[in-house]
Amino acid sequence: MFTSERGVVEEWLSEFKTLPETSLPHYATNLKDKSSLVSSLYKVIQEPQSELLEPVCHQLFEFYRSGEEHLLRFTLQFLPELIWCYLAVSANRNVHSSGCIEALLLGVYNLEIVDKQGHSKVLSFTIPSLSKPSVYHEPSSIGSMALTESALSQHGLSKVVYSGPHPQREMLTAQNRFEVLTFLLLCYNAALTYMPSVSLQSLCQICSRICVCGYPRQHVRKYKGVSSRIPVSSGFMVQMLTGIYFALYNGEWDLAQKALDDITYRAQLELYPEPLLVANAIKASLPHGAMKSNKEGTRCIQVEITPTSSRISRNAVTSMSIRGHRWKRHEQPDNNNDTTELGILVIPEISVTNVSGERTGNGEKGRTLGEIDAQHMQGVQETATDPRAESKGLPEIRRQKSVRKMMEDGINSPGRVQF
């Protein structure tokens, strides 16, 4: 570590001790913009023999338990590097040099497993149903889902997974080590959107190192320092994949893809089904080209949503479609009759007796069906528009109905047609 970097860390240590309570929110807001301080703190953590490591870990813990949100996130950004340093020291059987890092990890863990009242937390997660749409899938794209008896009996029921309550730990052992570290990575992943790029880069690098140390791939990656294998658990690898999945779409494509390959490599060697399932699912969803994401923009995971299908089919049978189909069938022209044009039907002359007793001449010219319909509608409208003439209009309506009925009988009875 250079003298200038050491001076930055020492100034940071002394500044917080003399800071009044009223200036704490302003100090916490401006702390994330001090890039030189962040890089110097990373170098201190990476040197287990540094004399500044213990006061740095102590101050980071003070930040975390202060209750200030920005200070809490400032400590969380160093969590991947702290986990790697602890695992590397443990693999080298030099546990005494990692005492301050172990104390910091245990302090963060014991603070996160309880709420503000001191009660144990119970985390819950509702598993989504594939039969209901979400931002990740559409049920129509999956295909037909058979409604079996068991599916109907479970309809409307949601499965909830619980995590906790977690016991408090006073020290890290080989038995509870990855239980604590897995929960710490879960807390880190919950704040991924607030983590800077340098923290995501550190996450990708330590995931690769943890998975390949002590294996032939370590020589391919050219990692030095730790040559012994670091044991990992299945749940710990799943939490690593969660952070890698976020880093893929938020500006760290190359490092995250390399880490994904290394995690898959280690999961295959360990025969862990859960990490293999998650890793293969991430690989199947990756685009062909590298994602160009703005590191300073909004952080998110990009999801391709299929367009929703129309709820009403265009070929749905309705009352209007049935009615339209009926009129089309009735209005089809007779192809055998050459004198008939489309939409016009010539009616032969018929002999009809009026209501008043007068007979129409048999020599009148044939009238079209359209003219008779027009007269019929005109007669009905005239009768309906004059309510005072209701009693007088009844014979007229009967006359129009008789005309239409006799016209239809005349078409169907060729013996009454007058040529």
Coordinates of C-alpha atoms in Angstrom, one line a residue:
M1 CA 0.0 0.0 0.0
F2 CA 1.3 3.5 -0.9
T3 CA 1.7 6.2 1.6
S4 CA -1.1 8.3 0.0
E5 CA -3.6 5.5 0.2
R6 CA -2.6 4.9 3.8
G7 CA -3.2 8.5 4.6
V8 CA -6.7 8.4 3.0
V9 CA -7.7 5.5 5.2
E10 CA -6.3 7.1 8.4
E11 CA -8.1 10.3 7.7
W12 CA -11.3 8.4 7.2
L13 CA -10.9 6.6 10.5
S14 CA -10.3 9.8 12.4
E15 CA -13.0 11.8 10.7
F16 CA -15.8 9.5 11.7
K17 CA -14.8 9.5 15.3
T18 CA -15.1 13.3 15.6
L19 CA -18.3 13.5 13.5
P20 CA -21.3 15.0 15.4
E21 CA -24.7 13.2 15.2
T22 CA -26.4 16.0 13.3
S23 CA -23.9 15.7 10.4
L24 CA -24.2 11.9 10.0
P25 CA -26.8 11.9 7.2
H26 CA -24.9 14.4 5.1
Y27 CA -21.7 12.5 5.7
A28 CA -23.3 9.1 4.7
T29 CA -24.7 10.6 1.5
N30 CA -21.3 11.9 0.3
L31 CA -19.3 8.9 1.3
K32 CA -20.2 6.8 -1.8
D33 CA -18.6 9.4 -4.1
K34 CA -15.2 9.0 -2.5
S35 CA -13.7 6.5 -5.0
S36 CA -10.1 6.9 -3.8
L37 CA -11.3 5.9 -0.3
V38 CA -13.1 2.8 -1.6
S39 CA -10.1 1.6 -3.6
S40 CA -7.8 2.1 -0.6
L41 CA -10.1 0.1 1.7
Y42 CA -10.1 -2.8 -0.8
K43 CA -6.3 -2.9 -0.6
V44 CA -6.4 -2.9 3.2
I45 CA -8.9 -5.8 3.2
Q46 CA -6.7 -7.8 0.7
E47 CA -3.7 -7.6 3.0
P48 CA -4.5 -9.8 6.0
Q49 CA -1.3 -8.7 7.8
S50 CA -2.0 -5.0 7.5
E51 CA -2.2 -3.1 10.8
L52 CA -5.1 -1.0 9.5
L53 CA -7.3 -4.1 8.9
E54 CA -8.6 -4.3 12.5
P55 CA -9.7 -0.6 12.8
V56 CA -11.2 -0.7 9.3
C57 CA -13.3 -3.7 10.2
H58 CA -14.4 -2.1 13.4
Q59 CA -15.5 1.1 11.7
L60 CA -17.3 -0.8 9.0
F61 CA -19.2 -2.6 11.7
E62 CA -20.0 0.7 13.3
F63 CA -21.4 1.9 10.0
Y64 CA -23.6 -1.1 9.7
R65 CA -25.2 -0.9 13.2
S66 CA -25.6 2.9 13.0
G67 CA -29.0 2.4 11.3
E68 CA -28.2 4.9 8.5
E69 CA -29.1 3.3 5.2
H70 CA -26.2 4.8 3.2
L71 CA -23.7 3.7 5.8
L72 CA -25.2 0.2 5.8
R73 CA -24.8 -0.1 2.0
F74 CA -21.3 1.2 2.2
T75 CA -20.3 -1.7 4.4
L76 CA -22.2 -4.2 2.2
Q77 CA -20.2 -3.4 -0.9
F78 CA -17.1 -4.9 0.7
L79 CA -18.9 -8.1 1.7
P80 CA -17.8 -10.3 -1.3
E81 CA -14.1 -9.3 -0.7
L82 CA -14.4 -10.0 3.0
I83 CA -15.9 -13.5 2.3
W84 CA -13.1 -14.3 0.0
C85 CA -10.4 -13.2 2.4
Y86 CA -11.9 -15.2 5.2
L87 CA -12.2 -18.4 3.0
A88 CA -8.7 -17.9 1.7
V89 CA -7.2 -17.6 5.1
S90 CA -9.2 -20.6 6.4
A91 CA -8.0 -22.7 3.5
N92 CA -4.4 -21.9 4.4
R93 CA -5.0 -22.9 8.1
N94 CA -4.2 -19.4 9.3
V95 CA -7.4 -18.7 11.2
H96 CA -5.8 -16.3 13.7
S97 CA -5.0 -13.7 11.0
S98 CA -8.7 -13.4 10.1
G99 CA -10.1 -12.7 13.5
C100 CA -11.2 -9.2 12.8
I101 CA -12.8 -10.2 9.5
E102 CA -14.6 -13.1 11.2
A103 CA -15.9 -10.8 13.9
L104 CA -17.2 -8.4 11.2
L105 CA -19.0 -11.1 9.4
L106 CA -20.5 -12.5 12.6
G107 CA -21.6 -9.0 13.6
V108 CA -23.4 -8.4 10.4
Y109 CA -25.1 -11.8 10.5
N110 CA -26.3 -11.4 14.1
L111 CA -27.8 -7.9 13.2
E112 CA -29.6 -9.2 10.1
I113 CA -31.3 -12.2 11.7
V114 CA -33.3 -10.1 14.1
D115 CA -35.6 -7.1 13.7
K116 CA -35.5 -3.7 15.4
Q117 CA -37.3 -5.2 18.5
G118 CA -34.8 -8.0 18.8
H119 CA -37.1 -10.8 17.6
S120 CA -35.9 -13.4 15.1
K121 CA -36.8 -12.7 11.5
V122 CA -38.6 -15.3 9.3
L123 CA -38.2 -14.6 5.6
S124 CA -40.9 -15.9 3.2
F125 CA -41.1 -16.3 -0.5
T126 CA -44.2 -17.2 -2.5
I127 CA -43.4 -19.5 -5.5
P128 CA -45.2 -18.2 -8.6
S129 CA -47.6 -20.4 -10.5
L130 CA -47.0 -21.1 -14.1
S131 CA -50.7 -21.0 -14.8
K132 CA -50.7 -17.3 -14.1
P133 CA -48.8 -14.7 -16.2
S134 CA -45.8 -12.8 -14.8
V135 CA -43.1 -10.5 -16.2
Y136 CA -41.1 -13.7 -16.9
H137 CA -43.6 -15.8 -18.9
E138 CA -47.0 -16.1 -20.5
P139 CA -49.1 -19.2 -19.9
S140 CA -50.1 -19.3 -23.5
S141 CA -46.5 -19.8 -24.6
I142 CA -46.1 -22.9 -22.4
G143 CA -48.9 -24.8 -24.2
S144 CA -52.1 -26.5 -23.0
M145 CA -52.1 -27.4 -19.3
A146 CA -54.3 -30.3 -18.6
L147 CA -56.8 -29.9 -15.8
T148 CA -56.3 -33.0 -13.8
E149 CA -58.0 -33.8 -10.6
S150 CA -54.9 -33.0 -8.6
A151 CA -54.5 -29.7 -10.4
L152 CA -58.1 -28.7 -9.8
S153 CA -57.7 -29.6 -6.1
Q154 CA -54.7 -27.3 -5.8
H155 CA -56.2 -24.5 -7.9
G156 CA -55.8 -21.1 -6.1
L157 CA -53.3 -22.4 -3.6
S158 CA -49.8 -20.8 -3.5
K159 CA -46.8 -22.5 -2.1
V160 CA -44.8 -20.3 0.4
V161 CA -41.2 -21.1 1.3
Y162 CA -39.9 -19.9 4.7
S163 CA -36.4 -19.2 5.8
G164 CA -35.6 -18.9 9.5
P165 CA -35.6 -18.2 12.3
H166 CA -31.8 -18.4 12.2
P167 CA -29.8 -19.0 15.4
Q168 CA -27.3 -16.5 16.6
R169 CA -23.6 -17.5 16.2
E170 CA -20.7 -16.6 18.5
M171 CA -18.0 -18.0 16.2
L172 CA -17.6 -19.6 12.8
T173 CA -16.8 -23.3 12.6
A174 CA -16.6 -25.8 9.8
Q175 CA -20.1 -26.9 10.6
N176 CA -21.9 -23.5 10.5
R177 CA -19.5 -21.6 8.2
F178 CA -21.5 -21.8 5.0
E179 CA -24.8 -21.4 6.8
V180 CA -23.6 -17.9 7.9
L181 CA -21.9 -17.0 4.6
T182 CA -24.9 -18.1 2.5
F183 CA -27.2 -15.8 4.6
L184 CA -24.8 -12.9 4.2
L185 CA -24.7 -13.3 0.4
L186 CA -28.5 -13.3 0.6
C187 CA -28.4 -9.9 2.3
Y188 CA -25.9 -8.7 -0.3
N189 CA -28.1 -9.8 -3.2
A190 CA -31.1 -8.0 -1.6
A191 CA -29.2 -4.7 -2.1
L192 CA -27.7 -5.5 -5.5
T193 CA -29.3 -2.5 -7.2
Y194 CA -27.4 -0.1 -4.8
M195 CA -24.0 -1.7 -5.3
P196 CA -21.4 0.1 -7.3
S197 CA -19.6 -1.4 -10.3
V198 CA -16.4 -2.1 -8.3
S199 CA -18.4 -4.2 -5.9
L200 CA -20.0 -6.2 -8.8
Q201 CA -16.5 -6.7 -10.3
S202 CA -15.2 -8.0 -6.9
L203 CA -18.2 -10.4 -6.7
C204 CA -17.4 -11.9 -10.1
Q205 CA -13.7 -12.3 -9.4
I206 CA -14.2 -14.0 -6.0
C207 CA -16.8 -16.4 -7.4
S208 CA -14.3 -17.5 -10.0
R209 CA -11.5 -17.9 -7.5
I210 CA -13.6 -19.8 -4.9
C211 CA -14.8 -22.3 -7.6
V212 CA -11.5 -23.1 -9.4
C213 CA -8.8 -22.9 -6.6
G214 CA -7.2 -26.3 -6.2
Y215 CA -8.5 -27.6 -9.6
P216 CA -6.9 -27.8 -13.0
R217 CA -8.8 -24.7 -14.2
Q218 CA -6.9 -22.5 -11.8
H219 CA -3.8 -22.7 -14.1
V220 CA -6.0 -21.7 -17.0
R221 CA -7.3 -18.7 -15.1
K222 CA -3.8 -17.9 -13.8
Y223 CA -4.9 -17.4 -10.2
K224 CA -2.1 -17.2 -7.6
G225 CA -2.0 -17.1 -3.9
V226 CA -4.3 -20.0 -2.8
S227 CA -3.6 -23.4 -4.2
S228 CA -5.8 -25.6 -1.9
R229 CA -9.4 -26.4 -2.6
I230 CA -12.1 -24.3 -0.9
P231 CA -15.2 -26.2 0.1
V232 CA -18.5 -24.7 -0.9
S233 CA -22.1 -25.7 -0.3
S234 CA -25.0 -25.9 -2.8
G235 CA -26.9 -23.0 -1.3
F236 CA -23.9 -20.8 -1.3
M237 CA -23.3 -21.4 -5.0
V238 CA -27.0 -20.6 -5.8
Q239 CA -26.5 -17.2 -4.0
M240 CA -23.4 -16.6 -6.0
L241 CA -25.3 -17.3 -9.2
T242 CA -28.0 -14.8 -8.2
G243 CA -25.4 -12.0 -8.0
I244 CA -23.7 -13.1 -11.2
Y245 CA -27.1 -13.1 -13.1
F246 CA -27.5 -9.4 -12.1
A247 CA -24.0 -8.5 -13.0
L248 CA -24.4 -10.0 -16.5
Y249 CA -27.1 -7.4 -17.4
N250 CA -25.5 -4.4 -15.6
G251 CA -22.2 -3.6 -17.2
E252 CA -20.1 -6.6 -16.2
W253 CA -20.7 -9.0 -19.1
D254 CA -17.2 -10.4 -19.5
L255 CA -16.4 -11.0 -15.8
A256 CA -19.8 -12.3 -15.1
Q257 CA -19.8 -14.8 -18.0
K258 CA -16.4 -16.1 -16.9
A259 CA -17.7 -16.5 -13.3
L260 CA -20.8 -18.3 -14.6
D261 CA -18.6 -20.8 -16.5
D262 CA -16.4 -21.4 -13.4
I263 CA -19.5 -21.9 -11.1
T264 CA -20.9 -24.4 -13.7
Y265 CA -17.5 -26.2 -13.8
R266 CA -17.4 -26.5 -10.0
A267 CA -21.1 -27.6 -9.8
Q268 CA -20.4 -30.4 -12.3
L269 CA -17.5 -31.6 -10.2
E270 CA -19.4 -31.5 -7.0
L271 CA -22.6 -33.0 -8.6
Y272 CA -24.8 -30.3 -7.1
P273 CA -28.2 -30.3 -8.8
E274 CA -29.5 -26.9 -7.6
P275 CA -26.5 -24.8 -8.9
L276 CA -26.5 -26.8 -12.2
L277 CA -30.2 -26.1 -12.7
V278 CA -29.8 -22.4 -12.1
A279 CA -26.6 -22.0 -14.1
N280 CA -28.0 -23.9 -17.1
A281 CA -31.2 -21.8 -16.9
I282 CA -29.2 -18.6 -17.0
K283 CA -27.1 -19.8 -19.9
A284 CA -30.3 -20.7 -21.9
S285 CA -31.7 -17.2 -21.4
L286 CA -28.6 -15.3 -22.3
P287 CA -28.5 -13.3 -25.6
H288 CA -26.0 -14.2 -28.3
G289 CA -24.1 -11.0 -28.1
A290 CA -22.7 -9.1 -25.2
M291 CA -25.0 -6.8 -23.3
K292 CA -24.0 -3.1 -23.6
S293 CA -25.5 -1.6 -20.4
N294 CA -24.9 1.8 -18.9
K295 CA -23.1 1.4 -15.6
E296 CA -24.4 4.6 -14.2
G297 CA -28.0 4.1 -15.4
T298 CA -30.9 2.3 -13.9
R299 CA -29.9 -1.2 -12.7
C300 CA -32.2 -4.0 -13.6
I301 CA -32.5 -7.5 -15.1
Q302 CA -33.8 -7.3 -18.7
V303 CA -36.7 -9.6 -19.4
E304 CA -38.2 -10.3 -22.8
I305 CA -42.0 -10.4 -22.5
T306 CA -44.1 -12.2 -25.1
P307 CA -47.1 -10.2 -26.5
T308 CA -50.4 -11.0 -24.9
S309 CA -53.0 -12.7 -27.2
S310 CA -56.4 -11.3 -27.7
R311 CA -58.9 -12.5 -25.2
I312 CA -61.8 -12.7 -27.8
S313 CA -61.2 -14.8 -30.8
R314 CA -61.9 -13.2 -34.2
N315 CA -63.8 -16.3 -35.2
A316 CA -66.0 -16.3 -32.1
V317 CA -69.7 -17.1 -32.8
T318 CA -71.9 -14.2 -31.7
S319 CA -75.6 -13.3 -32.3
M320 CA -74.4 -10.7 -34.9
S321 CA -72.4 -13.2 -36.8
I322 CA -75.3 -15.7 -36.9
R323 CA -77.7 -13.0 -38.1
G324 CA -75.3 -11.9 -40.8
H325 CA -74.7 -15.4 -42.0
R326 CA -78.5 -15.9 -42.2
W327 CA -79.1 -12.9 -44.4
K328 CA -76.1 -13.8 -46.6
R329 CA -77.7 -17.2 -47.2
H330 CA -81.1 -15.7 -48.1
E331 CA -79.6 -13.1 -50.4
Q332 CA -77.6 -15.5 -52.6
P333 CA -78.7 -15.1 -56.2
D334 CA -80.1 -18.0 -58.3
N335 CA -77.4 -18.9 -60.8
N336 CA -79.9 -20.9 -63.0
N337 CA -82.1 -17.8 -63.7
D338 CA -80.3 -15.6 -66.3
T339 CA -82.8 -12.8 -65.9
T340 CA -81.9 -12.4 -62.2
E341 CA -79.2 -9.9 -61.2
L342 CA -77.3 -9.7 -58.0
G343 CA -79.5 -8.2 -55.3
I344 CA -82.6 -7.8 -57.6
L345 CA -85.3 -10.5 -57.9
V346 CA -87.9 -10.0 -60.6
I347 CA -91.4 -11.0 -59.4
P348 CA -93.9 -12.3 -62.0
E349 CA -97.3 -10.8 -62.3
I350 CA -99.8 -12.2 -59.8
S351 CA -103.5 -11.6 -59.1
V352 CA -104.1 -10.1 -55.6
T353 CA -107.4 -9.1 -54.1
N354 CA -107.3 -5.8 -52.2
V355 CA -108.9 -5.5 -48.7
S356 CA -111.6 -3.1 -50.1
G357 CA -112.7 -5.7 -52.6
E358 CA -111.1 -4.2 -55.8
R359 CA -109.2 -6.5 -58.0
T360 CA -105.9 -5.6 -59.6
G361 CA -105.5 -6.0 -63.3
N362 CA -103.8 -9.1 -64.4
G363 CA -101.9 -7.2 -67.1
E364 CA -99.8 -5.0 -64.7
K365 CA -96.1 -5.2 -65.0
G366 CA -94.0 -7.1 -62.5
R367 CA -92.6 -5.2 -59.7
T368 CA -89.3 -5.9 -57.9
L369 CA -89.1 -7.2 -54.4
G370 CA -87.3 -4.1 -53.4
E371 CA -90.3 -1.9 -54.4
I372 CA -92.7 -4.1 -52.4
D373 CA -90.4 -4.0 -49.3
A374 CA -90.1 -0.3 -49.6
Q375 CA -93.9 0.1 -49.7
H376 CA -94.2 -2.3 -46.8
M377 CA -91.7 -0.3 -44.6
Q378 CA -93.3 3.0 -45.6
G379 CA -96.7 1.8 -44.6
V380 CA -95.4 0.5 -41.2
Q381 CA -93.5 3.8 -40.6
E382 CA -96.6 6.0 -41.5
T383 CA -98.8 4.0 -39.1
A384 CA -96.3 4.1 -36.2
T385 CA -95.6 7.9 -36.5
D386 CA -99.3 8.8 -36.1
P387 CA -100.6 7.5 -32.8
R388 CA -104.1 9.0 -33.4
A389 CA -104.5 6.9 -36.5
E390 CA -103.7 3.7 -34.7
S391 CA -107.2 2.2 -35.2
K392 CA -107.2 3.3 -38.9
G393 CA -103.8 1.9 -39.5
L394 CA -104.6 -1.7 -38.5
P395 CA -106.4 -2.6 -41.8
E396 CA -103.5 -1.0 -43.7
I397 CA -100.9 -3.1 -41.9
R398 CA -103.0 -6.2 -42.5
R399 CA -103.2 -5.3 -46.2
Q400 CA -99.4 -5.0 -46.4
K401 CA -99.0 -8.3 -44.7
S402 CA -101.5 -9.9 -47.0
V403 CA -99.7 -8.5 -50.0
R404 CA -96.4 -9.9 -48.8
K405 CA -97.9 -13.3 -48.0
M406 CA -99.7 -13.5 -51.3
M407 CA -96.5 -12.5 -53.1
E408 CA -94.6 -15.3 -51.4
D409 CA -97.4 -17.8 -52.2
G410 CA -97.3 -16.7 -55.7
I411 CA -93.6 -17.4 -56.1
N412 CA -94.0 -20.9 -54.6
S413 CA -97.3 -21.7 -56.5
P414 CA -96.6 -21.6 -60.2
G415 CA -100.3 -22.4 -60.9
R416 CA -101.3 -18.9 -59.7
V417 CA -98.7 -17.0 -61.8
Q418 CA -100.2 -14.9 -64.6
F419 CA -97.9 -14.6 -67.6

